[in-house]
Coordinates of C-alpha atoms in Angstrom, one line a residue:
Chain A
X1 CA 163.0 -164.6 -26.0
X2 CA 165.9 -164.5 -22.5
X3 CA 166.5 -167.7 -24.0
X4 CA 170.7 -168.8 -23.0
X5 CA 173.6 -171.2 -22.5
X6 CA 176.6 -169.7 -20.8
X7 CA 179.3 -171.4 -21.2
X8 CA 181.9 -172.2 -20.0
X9 CA 182.3 -170.8 -16.7
X10 CA 183.7 -171.8 -13.4
X11 CA 180.2 -172.8 -12.0
X12 CA 180.9 -171.4 -8.5
X13 CA 184.5 -171.4 -9.0
X14 CA 184.2 -175.4 -9.9
X15 CA 184.9 -177.1 -13.2
X16 CA 183.6 -176.0 -16.4
X17 CA 180.3 -177.0 -16.7
X18 CA 177.1 -174.9 -19.1
X19 CA 174.8 -172.6 -17.9
X20 CA 171.2 -173.4 -18.9
X21 CA 168.4 -170.2 -18.5
X22 CA 165.0 -170.8 -20.2
X23 CA 162.3 -167.3 -20.0
X24 CA 165.1 -165.2 -17.3
X25 CA 165.2 -169.1 -15.1
X26 CA 168.1 -171.4 -14.8
X27 CA 166.6 -175.0 -16.1
X28 CA 168.3 -178.0 -16.8
X29 CA 168.2 -179.1 -20.0
X30 CA 169.3 -177.1 -23.7
X31 CA 166.1 -174.4 -24.2
X32 CA 165.7 -174.1 -27.9
X33 CA 166.7 -170.8 -29.5
X34 CA 168.9 -170.1 -27.2
X35 CA 171.5 -167.2 -27.5
X36 CA 175.1 -168.7 -26.8
X37 CA 177.3 -167.0 -24.5
X38 CA 181.3 -167.6 -24.3
X39 CA 182.1 -167.1 -20.8
X40 CA 185.0 -169.2 -20.6
X41 CA 187.8 -167.9 -17.8
X42 CA 184.7 -167.2 -15.9
X43 CA 183.7 -166.8 -12.7
X44 CA 179.8 -167.4 -11.6
X45 CA 178.5 -166.7 -8.6
X46 CA 173.9 -167.2 -7.5
X47 CA 173.0 -163.1 -7.3
X48 CA 174.9 -161.0 -4.4
X49 CA 173.1 -159.6 -2.2
X50 CA 174.8 -156.2 0.1
X51 CA 174.0 -155.5 3.6
X52 CA 175.2 -152.3 3.7
X53 CA 174.8 -149.6 1.1
X54 CA 174.0 -146.6 1.2
X55 CA 171.8 -145.7 -1.7
X56 CA 171.4 -141.8 -0.3
X57 CA 168.1 -141.0 -1.7
X58 CA 165.6 -139.3 -0.6
X59 CA 167.6 -135.9 0.5
X60 CA 171.2 -136.0 -1.2
X61 CA 170.2 -137.1 -4.5
X62 CA 173.7 -135.2 -5.3
X63 CA 175.6 -138.0 -4.0
X64 CA 174.2 -141.3 -5.6
X65 CA 169.9 -142.4 -5.9
X66 CA 168.6 -145.5 -5.1
X67 CA 168.8 -145.8 -9.6
X68 CA 172.7 -144.8 -9.4
X69 CA 173.2 -147.4 -6.6
X70 CA 170.8 -150.1 -7.5
X71 CA 173.4 -150.1 -11.3
X72 CA 176.4 -149.8 -9.7
X73 CA 175.0 -153.3 -7.6
X74 CA 174.1 -154.8 -10.4
X75 CA 177.1 -154.4 -13.1
X76 CA 178.7 -156.1 -9.7
X77 CA 176.9 -159.3 -9.8
X78 CA 174.8 -157.6 -7.5
X79 CA 171.1 -158.5 -6.9
X80 CA 170.2 -157.2 -3.6
X81 CA 171.2 -154.9 -1.7
X82 CA 169.6 -153.1 2.2
X83 CA 169.6 -149.0 1.6
X84 CA 170.2 -148.0 5.0
X85 CA 168.9 -145.6 7.2
X86 CA 170.2 -142.5 7.3
X87 CA 169.2 -140.6 4.6
X88 CA 167.5 -137.3 5.3
X89 CA 164.9 -137.1 6.0
X90 CA 165.3 -140.3 7.8
X91 CA 163.9 -143.8 7.0
X92 CA 162.5 -144.1 10.2
X93 CA 158.7 -144.0 9.2
X94 CA 156.6 -146.5 7.0
X95 CA 156.5 -143.8 4.8
X96 CA 160.7 -143.8 3.7
X97 CA 160.9 -146.8 3.8
X98 CA 157.6 -147.2 1.7
X99 CA 159.5 -145.1 -0.5
X100 CA 162.6 -146.5 -1.0
X101 CA 160.9 -149.1 -1.6
X102 CA 158.8 -147.9 -4.6
X103 CA 162.3 -145.9 -6.0
X104 CA 163.8 -149.5 -5.6
X105 CA 160.7 -150.9 -7.7
X106 CA 161.1 -148.4 -10.2
X107 CA 164.2 -148.6 -10.9
X108 CA 163.9 -152.4 -11.3
X109 CA 166.9 -153.5 -11.5
X110 CA 167.9 -155.5 -8.6
X111 CA 166.3 -156.0 -5.3
X112 CA 166.5 -152.9 -2.6
X113 CA 165.5 -153.9 -0.1
X114 CA 165.4 -150.7 3.1
X115 CA 166.8 -150.9 6.7
X116 CA 164.5 -148.5 8.8
X117 CA 166.3 -146.3 11.7
X118 CA 166.0 -147.5 15.8
X119 CA 165.7 -144.1 16.5
X120 CA 163.9 -140.9 15.6
X121 CA 166.4 -139.1 13.5
X122 CA 169.0 -141.4 14.2
X123 CA 169.2 -139.5 17.6
X124 CA 169.9 -142.2 19.6
X125 CA 167.5 -141.3 22.2
X126 CA 163.5 -143.1 21.8
X127 CA 162.2 -145.6 18.5
X128 CA 160.8 -145.8 15.5
X129 CA 158.0 -146.6 14.8
X130 CA 159.8 -150.3 13.9
X131 CA 156.2 -152.1 13.6
X132 CA 154.9 -150.2 11.8
X133 CA 158.4 -149.8 8.9
X134 CA 157.8 -154.1 9.8
X135 CA 154.6 -154.1 8.6
X136 CA 154.6 -151.7 5.7
X137 CA 154.9 -152.4 1.7
X138 CA 158.8 -152.4 2.1
X139 CA 159.3 -155.0 4.8
X140 CA 161.2 -153.6 7.0
X141 CA 163.5 -156.4 8.8
X142 CA 166.8 -154.7 9.6
X143 CA 167.3 -151.9 11.5
X144 CA 170.3 -149.5 12.3
X145 CA 171.2 -145.6 12.9
X146 CA 174.4 -146.5 11.3
X147 CA 176.7 -143.5 11.2
X148 CA 175.2 -143.5 14.6
X149 CA 175.6 -146.2 17.3
X150 CA 173.5 -146.7 19.4
X151 CA 174.8 -146.3 22.6
X152 CA 172.3 -146.7 25.1
X153 CA 172.2 -149.8 26.3
X154 CA 169.0 -149.8 27.6
X155 CA 167.4 -148.6 24.4
X156 CA 169.7 -151.5 22.7
X157 CA 168.2 -153.7 25.1
X158 CA 164.5 -152.9 24.2
X159 CA 165.5 -152.4 20.3
X160 CA 166.9 -156.2 20.3
X161 CA 163.5 -157.7 22.4
X162 CA 161.5 -155.4 20.5
X163 CA 161.9 -156.3 16.5
X164 CA 161.6 -160.4 18.2
X165 CA 157.9 -159.3 17.4
X166 CA 158.6 -159.0 14.0
X167 CA 161.9 -161.2 13.8
X168 CA 163.9 -157.9 13.3
X169 CA 167.7 -158.0 13.6
X170 CA 169.3 -155.0 14.9
X171 CA 172.6 -154.3 12.8
X172 CA 174.9 -152.2 15.3
X173 CA 177.7 -149.1 14.1
X174 CA 180.3 -149.9 16.9
X175 CA 181.4 -147.5 18.2
X176 CA 181.7 -145.5 22.2
X177 CA 181.0 -142.0 21.2
X178 CA 182.7 -140.9 24.4
X179 CA 186.1 -142.0 23.6
X180 CA 185.8 -141.2 19.0
X181 CA 185.0 -137.3 20.7
X182 CA 187.2 -136.2 17.0
X183 CA 189.2 -139.7 16.7
X184 CA 189.5 -139.3 13.4
X185 CA 191.9 -142.4 11.7
X186 CA 193.0 -146.0 13.7
X187 CA 195.1 -145.0 17.5
X188 CA 198.0 -146.1 17.3
X189 CA 202.3 -145.6 16.9
X190 CA 200.7 -144.3 13.3
X191 CA 198.1 -141.6 14.5
X192 CA 200.8 -140.9 17.7
X193 CA 202.7 -139.4 15.4
X194 CA 200.7 -137.9 12.6
X195 CA 198.7 -135.6 16.1
X196 CA 195.3 -136.9 14.4
X197 CA 192.9 -138.5 17.4
X198 CA 193.0 -141.7 17.0
X199 CA 189.7 -144.0 17.1
X200 CA 190.9 -146.9 19.9
X201 CA 189.8 -150.9 18.9
X202 CA 188.5 -150.9 22.2
X203 CA 185.9 -147.9 21.1
X204 CA 184.2 -150.8 18.7
X205 CA 185.0 -153.6 20.5
X206 CA 183.2 -152.3 24.4
X207 CA 179.6 -152.2 21.9
X208 CA 180.0 -155.1 20.4
X209 CA 180.8 -157.2 23.9
X210 CA 178.0 -155.2 25.6
X211 CA 175.5 -156.0 22.7
X212 CA 176.1 -159.7 22.3
X213 CA 175.5 -160.4 25.9
X214 CA 172.6 -158.2 25.2
X215 CA 171.7 -160.2 22.0
X216 CA 171.6 -163.1 24.1
X217 CA 170.1 -162.8 26.8
X218 CA 167.4 -161.4 25.6
X219 CA 167.9 -164.1 22.6
X220 CA 167.5 -161.8 19.4
X221 CA 169.4 -161.2 16.1
X222 CA 172.3 -158.7 16.5
X223 CA 174.5 -157.8 13.3
X224 CA 177.4 -155.5 13.9
X225 CA 178.2 -153.5 10.9
X226 CA 182.1 -152.7 9.5
X227 CA 184.0 -155.2 12.2
X228 CA 187.0 -153.9 12.0
X229 CA 189.0 -155.0 14.5
X230 CA 190.8 -158.4 15.1
X231 CA 189.5 -157.9 19.2
X232 CA 186.5 -157.6 17.8
X233 CA 186.1 -160.7 15.2
X234 CA 187.6 -162.4 18.6
X235 CA 184.6 -161.9 20.8
X236 CA 182.4 -162.7 17.9
X237 CA 183.7 -166.3 17.3
X238 CA 182.4 -165.9 21.3
X239 CA 179.6 -165.2 21.5
X240 CA 178.6 -167.7 18.3
X241 CA 180.6 -170.6 20.0
X242 CA 177.3 -169.2 22.9
X243 CA 174.3 -170.4 20.4
X244 CA 173.8 -167.0 20.6
X245 CA 172.6 -165.5 17.0
X246 CA 175.0 -162.1 16.2
X247 CA 176.6 -162.4 12.5
X248 CA 179.0 -159.6 11.1
X249 CA 179.9 -157.8 8.0
X250 CA 183.5 -156.7 7.0
X251 CA 184.9 -153.6 4.4
X252 CA 187.3 -154.7 1.0
X253 CA 188.8 -151.0 2.9
X254 CA 189.3 -152.4 6.5
X255 CA 190.5 -155.7 5.1
X256 CA 192.8 -154.0 2.7
X257 CA 194.0 -150.6 3.6
X258 CA 196.4 -149.7 6.4
X259 CA 197.5 -146.5 9.6
X260 CA 199.9 -146.1 6.7
X261 CA 198.2 -144.5 3.8
X262 CA 197.1 -141.6 6.3
X263 CA 200.5 -140.5 6.4
X264 CA 200.6 -137.6 3.1
X265 CA 197.4 -136.2 5.5
X266 CA 194.8 -137.3 2.2
X267 CA 191.9 -137.0 3.6
X268 CA 190.3 -140.2 1.2
X269 CA 192.2 -141.9 3.7
X270 CA 190.3 -141.8 6.8
Chain B
X1 CA 219.1 -126.1 1.0
X2 CA 215.1 -127.2 2.3
X3 CA 212.5 -127.0 -0.1
X4 CA 209.7 -127.4 2.6
X5 CA 210.0 -127.6 6.6
X6 CA 207.0 -129.3 7.4
X7 CA 207.9 -131.8 9.9
X8 CA 210.9 -131.6 12.0
X9 CA 211.8 -134.6 10.8
X10 CA 212.7 -133.9 7.8
X11 CA 216.2 -133.2 8.4
X12 CA 219.2 -134.3 9.2
X13 CA 221.0 -133.6 11.5
X14 CA 223.8 -131.5 8.1
X15 CA 220.6 -129.6 8.0
X16 CA 219.6 -129.3 11.0
X17 CA 222.9 -128.4 12.4
X18 CA 223.5 -126.0 9.2
X19 CA 220.6 -124.2 10.1
X20 CA 221.7 -123.2 13.9
X21 CA 224.6 -122.2 11.6
X22 CA 223.0 -119.7 9.5
X23 CA 221.1 -118.9 12.7
X24 CA 224.4 -117.9 15.1
X25 CA 225.0 -115.9 11.8
X26 CA 222.0 -114.9 12.0
X27 CA 221.7 -113.7 15.8
X28 CA 225.4 -111.5 15.4
X29 CA 222.9 -109.7 13.0
X30 CA 219.9 -108.9 15.0
X31 CA 223.4 -108.0 18.4
X32 CA 223.7 -104.7 15.9
X33 CA 221.9 -101.0 15.5
X34 CA 220.8 -101.4 12.0
X35 CA 219.5 -104.7 12.2
X36 CA 219.0 -105.8 8.3
X37 CA 219.9 -108.3 5.5
X38 CA 218.9 -107.6 1.9
X39 CA 219.8 -110.8 1.0
X40 CA 216.1 -111.5 0.5
X41 CA 214.4 -108.3 -1.3
X42 CA 212.1 -108.3 -3.7
X43 CA 210.1 -112.2 -2.0
X44 CA 207.5 -112.7 -0.6
X45 CA 206.9 -114.3 2.4
X46 CA 203.4 -114.8 3.8
X47 CA 202.1 -115.4 7.3
X48 CA 198.8 -117.8 6.6
X49 CA 197.3 -118.1 10.8
X50 CA 194.2 -119.8 11.8
X51 CA 195.0 -119.7 15.0
X52 CA 195.6 -117.4 17.1
X53 CA 199.4 -116.9 18.0
X54 CA 201.3 -113.7 19.2
X55 CA 204.6 -114.7 19.0
X56 CA 205.4 -116.7 16.9
X57 CA 203.8 -114.3 14.5
X58 CA 205.7 -112.2 15.2
X59 CA 208.3 -113.6 15.5
X60 CA 208.3 -115.4 11.9
X61 CA 207.5 -111.2 10.1
X62 CA 210.5 -110.2 12.4
X63 CA 212.6 -112.3 10.4
X64 CA 212.0 -112.0 7.2
X65 CA 212.0 -108.4 7.6
X66 CA 215.2 -108.2 8.3
X67 CA 216.2 -110.5 5.2
X68 CA 214.2 -107.5 3.5
X69 CA 211.3 -109.8 2.6
X70 CA 208.2 -108.4 2.2
X71 CA 205.3 -110.2 4.6
X72 CA 201.9 -110.3 4.1
X73 CA 200.5 -111.0 7.6
X74 CA 196.8 -113.3 6.9
X75 CA 194.8 -113.4 9.7
X76 CA 191.9 -116.4 8.7
X77 CA 189.7 -114.0 11.6
X78 CA 187.7 -111.6 9.4
X79 CA 189.2 -112.3 6.3
X80 CA 187.3 -114.5 3.3
X81 CA 187.8 -117.6 5.6
X82 CA 185.8 -116.8 8.0
X83 CA 183.1 -115.9 4.7
X84 CA 184.0 -120.1 3.8
X85 CA 187.2 -120.2 2.1
X86 CA 188.5 -123.5 1.5
X87 CA 191.9 -124.2 2.8
X88 CA 192.7 -125.1 -0.7
X89 CA 191.6 -121.8 -2.3
X90 CA 193.2 -119.5 0.1
X91 CA 196.6 -120.4 -1.0
X92 CA 195.6 -120.2 -4.2
X93 CA 194.5 -117.0 -4.0
X94 CA 198.5 -116.5 -2.3
X95 CA 200.6 -118.3 -5.2
X96 CA 198.6 -116.2 -7.4
X97 CA 199.8 -113.3 -5.7
X98 CA 203.2 -114.7 -5.7
X99 CA 204.6 -116.1 -2.2
X100 CA 207.9 -117.4 -2.1
X101 CA 206.5 -119.0 1.1
X102 CA 203.8 -119.4 3.4
X103 CA 204.5 -118.9 6.7
X104 CA 201.3 -121.5 8.6
X105 CA 199.3 -122.6 11.5
X106 CA 196.4 -123.9 11.5
X107 CA 194.6 -126.0 14.2
X108 CA 194.2 -129.3 12.3
X109 CA 197.1 -131.2 11.8
X110 CA 198.3 -132.0 8.6
X111 CA 197.3 -128.7 6.9
X112 CA 200.8 -128.0 6.0
X113 CA 201.2 -130.5 4.3
X114 CA 198.0 -130.7 2.0
X115 CA 199.2 -127.2 1.9
X116 CA 202.7 -128.6 -0.3
X117 CA 200.7 -129.8 -2.4
X118 CA 199.0 -127.4 -4.2
X119 CA 201.7 -124.9 -4.1
X120 CA 204.8 -124.3 -6.0
X121 CA 206.8 -121.4 -3.2
X122 CA 208.1 -123.0 -0.5
X123 CA 206.0 -124.2 3.1
X124 CA 206.9 -124.1 7.0
X125 CA 205.0 -125.7 9.3
X126 CA 204.5 -122.7 12.1
X127 CA 202.1 -125.7 13.8
X128 CA 199.8 -127.1 13.1
X129 CA 197.1 -129.1 15.4
X130 CA 198.6 -131.4 17.6
X131 CA 200.9 -132.4 14.9
X132 CA 203.8 -130.3 15.4
X133 CA 206.3 -126.8 15.5
X134 CA 209.6 -127.2 13.7
X135 CA 210.6 -123.9 13.9
X136 CA 209.9 -124.6 17.8
X137 CA 211.8 -126.5 17.9
X138 CA 214.9 -125.1 16.1
X139 CA 214.8 -122.6 18.0
X140 CA 215.2 -125.1 22.0
X141 CA 217.8 -127.2 20.2
X142 CA 220.2 -123.7 19.3
X143 CA 219.0 -122.2 22.2
X144 CA 220.1 -125.4 25.0
X145 CA 223.5 -125.4 22.6
X146 CA 224.0 -121.4 22.7
X147 CA 223.7 -122.2 27.0
X148 CA 225.3 -126.2 27.3
X149 CA 227.9 -125.6 24.3
X150 CA 226.8 -128.7 22.8
X151 CA 223.4 -130.7 21.9
X152 CA 225.1 -134.6 21.6
X153 CA 225.0 -136.7 24.9
X154 CA 222.9 -134.1 26.4
X155 CA 219.8 -134.9 28.8
X156 CA 216.7 -133.5 28.6
X157 CA 213.6 -133.9 29.6
X158 CA 210.1 -133.1 28.3
X159 CA 207.3 -132.6 30.9
X160 CA 203.2 -132.3 31.0
X161 CA 201.5 -132.3 28.3
X162 CA 203.2 -134.2 25.4
X163 CA 200.0 -136.1 24.5
X164 CA 198.7 -133.2 22.6
X165 CA 201.7 -130.7 21.7
X166 CA 203.1 -130.8 18.5
X167 CA 206.4 -127.9 20.9
X168 CA 206.8 -132.0 22.1
X169 CA 207.0 -133.8 19.0
X170 CA 208.7 -131.7 17.2
X171 CA 211.5 -131.9 20.1
X172 CA 211.8 -135.4 20.2
X173 CA 212.6 -136.0 17.0
X174 CA 214.7 -133.6 15.7
X175 CA 217.0 -134.1 19.6
X176 CA 217.3 -137.7 18.5
X177 CA 218.4 -136.3 15.1
X178 CA 221.3 -134.2 16.9
X179 CA 222.1 -137.1 19.7
X180 CA 219.9 -135.4 22.3
X181 CA 218.6 -137.8 24.7
X182 CA 214.9 -137.4 25.0
X183 CA 212.5 -138.8 28.6
X184 CA 209.2 -138.1 28.6
X185 CA 207.6 -137.1 32.0
X186 CA 203.8 -136.7 31.4
X187 CA 200.8 -138.3 34.1
X188 CA 200.1 -141.8 31.5
X189 CA 197.0 -139.8 30.8
X190 CA 199.3 -137.6 29.0
X191 CA 200.9 -139.9 26.4
X192 CA 200.1 -140.9 23.4
X193 CA 199.2 -144.4 22.7
X194 CA 202.1 -144.7 20.6
X195 CA 204.8 -143.4 22.8
X196 CA 206.7 -147.0 22.8
X197 CA 207.7 -146.8 20.0
X198 CA 209.5 -143.1 20.1
X199 CA 213.1 -142.8 20.8
X200 CA 212.8 -141.6 24.2
X201 CA 212.7 -143.2 27.7
X202 CA 208.8 -142.2 29.4
X203 CA 208.0 -141.9 33.3
X204 CA 205.4 -140.6 35.3
X205 CA 207.8 -139.3 38.1
X206 CA 209.6 -136.2 37.6
X207 CA 211.2 -136.0 41.0
X208 CA 213.3 -138.7 40.2
X209 CA 213.8 -137.5 36.9
X210 CA 215.6 -134.0 37.4
X211 CA 218.7 -135.0 39.8
X212 CA 219.6 -136.2 35.9
X213 CA 219.2 -133.6 33.7
X214 CA 221.5 -131.1 31.4
X215 CA 217.9 -129.9 30.4
X216 CA 214.1 -129.2 31.4
X217 CA 211.1 -128.0 29.2
X218 CA 207.8 -128.0 30.2
X219 CA 204.5 -127.8 28.0
X220 CA 201.5 -125.9 28.7
X221 CA 198.5 -127.8 30.3
X222 CA 195.8 -126.3 27.6
X223 CA 192.8 -124.6 29.5
X224 CA 190.2 -126.9 27.8
X225 CA 192.2 -130.0 29.1
X226 CA 192.0 -129.0 33.2
X227 CA 188.1 -130.5 33.2
X228 CA 188.3 -133.3 30.7
X229 CA 189.4 -135.7 33.8
X230 CA 193.2 -136.1 31.7
X231 CA 194.1 -134.9 35.9
X232 CA 191.8 -134.7 39.0
X233 CA 192.5 -131.3 39.2
X234 CA 194.8 -128.2 38.7
X235 CA 196.1 -128.4 41.9
X236 CA 197.1 -132.2 42.0
X237 CA 198.5 -132.0 38.4
X238 CA 201.1 -129.1 39.5
X239 CA 202.0 -130.8 43.4
X240 CA 204.1 -134.0 41.0
X241 CA 204.1 -132.3 37.5
X242 CA 204.7 -128.5 37.9
X243 CA 208.6 -126.6 38.2
X244 CA 209.0 -124.9 41.4
X245 CA 212.0 -123.6 43.6
X246 CA 212.6 -126.8 45.2
X247 CA 212.4 -128.8 42.2
X248 CA 214.9 -126.9 40.4
X249 CA 217.1 -127.3 43.1
X250 CA 217.5 -131.1 42.8
X251 CA 219.0 -130.4 39.0
X252 CA 222.1 -130.8 38.9
X253 CA 224.2 -126.9 39.2
X254 CA 224.8 -126.3 35.7
X255 CA 220.8 -128.0 34.2
X256 CA 218.2 -125.5 32.8
X257 CA 214.9 -124.6 32.4
X258 CA 212.4 -123.6 29.2
X259 CA 209.4 -123.4 28.3
X260 CA 207.9 -123.0 24.5
X261 CA 205.0 -120.2 26.2
X262 CA 202.6 -118.7 26.9
X263 CA 203.8 -120.4 30.5
X264 CA 201.3 -120.4 33.4
X265 CA 202.7 -119.0 35.5
X266 CA 201.6 -121.7 39.6
X267 CA 200.8 -124.8 37.0
X268 CA 203.8 -126.1 35.3
X269 CA 206.1 -123.5 36.3
X270 CA 206.0 -121.1 39.6
X271 CA 207.4 -117.6 39.1
X272 CA 210.3 -118.0 40.7
X273 CA 211.6 -120.7 38.6
X274 CA 210.2 -118.5 35.9
X275 CA 212.5 -115.6 36.8
X276 CA 215.1 -117.8 37.9
X277 CA 218.7 -117.5 35.9
X278 CA 218.5 -120.8 35.1
X279 CA 215.3 -120.4 32.8
X280 CA 215.8 -119.6 29.1
X281 CA 212.1 -118.0 28.8
X282 CA 213.3 -114.8 27.0
X283 CA 216.1 -115.7 25.3
X284 CA 214.4 -119.0 23.2
X285 CA 211.6 -115.9 21.9
X286 CA 214.7 -113.8 20.1
X287 CA 217.0 -117.0 19.6
X288 CA 213.7 -118.4 18.3
X289 CA 213.9 -114.8 15.5
X290 CA 217.3 -115.9 14.3
X291 CA 215.9 -119.7 14.3
X292 CA 213.6 -118.5 11.8
X293 CA 215.5 -115.7 10.1
X294 CA 217.4 -118.9 8.9
X295 CA 214.8 -121.0 7.2
X296 CA 213.9 -118.4 5.6
X297 CA 217.0 -118.1 4.2
X298 CA 217.9 -121.6 3.5
X299 CA 214.9 -121.6 1.5
X300 CA 214.7 -118.2 -0.1
X301 CA 218.3 -117.7 -1.1
X302 CA 219.6 -119.2 -3.1
X303 CA 217.1 -119.3 -5.7
X304 CA 216.4 -115.1 -5.4

C-alpha cells in the first residue's frame, strides 16, 4: 500500500495542486485506495542532491555514520548524497568506495554516492587509482581531495585529463596552502584586530583561476567546492562564458555568517 | 571597578586615567622601604603562563605580592597541561582552588576571552598570541606621561613588526583613547591587512617620521620571522628600520625612546641608543609593577 494523494502543496513554488503517487511513483491520475496527505502551505520539490557531505564512515563513526547521515539527508528532503573521501582509511581505493556504497545501500534511505580521492591518502603526491574506483560497484565519477587542495599544478592537470576517460569530474578544495599557513578566519579588518592569522580571499581565487584555465586547456570537467568569495564567483562566471565545463557549489554558512561573529573567539564560528 | 582586562579597548578615557593615577600612588609605595600594602590580603591571584615569560610574570608576581595577595604561579611546562589538560579544565581547577583573579599569558589569540567566560574570577590578559597585551600598553602610557607630562596630543611612532605584535595592538587602542597621535612604521609586509581602518597614520619610511615625534617605540622582530621573507635580511631590516645613534639624533631634543623588551641589540635598536638617557627601557620595567598593582587593586580591591 504505497498510494498517496498529496494535496494542496505548491508544486515547485507554483500554484497548489494535487500530486498522485501510485506504488511509490508519481502518477497522472488518482490511484485507487489512496491515502490523502494534506500538504497545504508546503512547497513540493523533486528530491534534492547534496554534492558535498561528510559521512565520516569508515573511521569517525563517533561523529557520523553513513546511516545517520542518510537519515539527516532524507529528513531534509535529499534523495541523494555524495560522500567525501576524507575518511580513515581514505576513500582512495575501489575497496573503500565500495564499502561506503554498500553501507549506503544497507541504510536504504537515500542514494549514497561515494566520491573518490584524487591522490593517495589525500597527500597530493600521486594519483589514486581513479579508474579502479570508476569501474568499481560504486561507479565513482566525482573525485576530490576535499579538506586538502590538489595544489601541485601538474598533478591537477593530470587528474583533469585522466578522468576524461570515464566522464569524471575533479572537485577542487580551492586553497593555496602556502597562503593559508595557520589561517583561522577571513583576512580583513576583523582578523587584524583580533590578532588571528588571516585567510586571504586570494588563496581561494588563485587556485580557482589556475584550475579553470587548466580545465579549459585540457577540456575536462572541474567542480569548485564551497566557493566563498565574490572574486571566485567572477572567475567562475568568466570560465563559463568561455564555454569551459566548470561548476561550483556554495554553503549556507559562507552565505549567511560574517567575520564579526568571531569577535568573542568562539571557535564554532571559525 | 574593572571586571576583566582583556583588551586595551575595554578601557574608556576615565578608567584608563584612573589606572594611571592609581599607578602613580602605587609607585610611591614602591619607593618606600617597606614596599607592601595590606589591600589584597586573603585574595588569591593565579599567574597562568602558557608561554615563557620572565619580565611579565615576575612583574605580575611582584605587583600581587606588594598588595599582600597570595600568588600561585602556574607554568604550563611540566604541569597537567603537558599531560594534555585543556585550558577549560585547567581554568575550572583553578576556580575550584579559589582564584580571585587569573593573569593569563597564552600563545593563542583570544584565550583570555574564552577563560573569562568559564570562571567567576577576574581575568587579566598578560599577552595572547598576536592579539593584545593591555598592561604593557598601560605601563607604556604611564611611562610617557611621567616623562613628558601629558598624553593628549603626543606624537608616538610604533616601529617594527606590527603585524605580529600584541604590544602594538594594545598601544594603538589605548593611545587613541588617551588622545595621542600614533604612526605605525614598518615594511609593508609587517603591517596587517586591515590597517587602513585603524585610527593611525602609516609610514614605510622611518627617517621621514623621526623629526616629528615625541616618542619612538621600537618593537622586537622575533627570530622566527627573520627567515620567512618578511624582509630580505636582518642587515637590510636594521638599516631601514633600526634605531641607531644617527637616527636618534634626528629626533627632537625632548623625545624618548621606548622598547617593550626583550630587545635585540644591533637589530631594531643599537646598544648606544638602548643605553642612552633618552631610553626608558628600564623605567618601563619598574613602571610595569606599579601599573599592574593598580590594575589588580582596581579589580579586586573593592570587593574584599
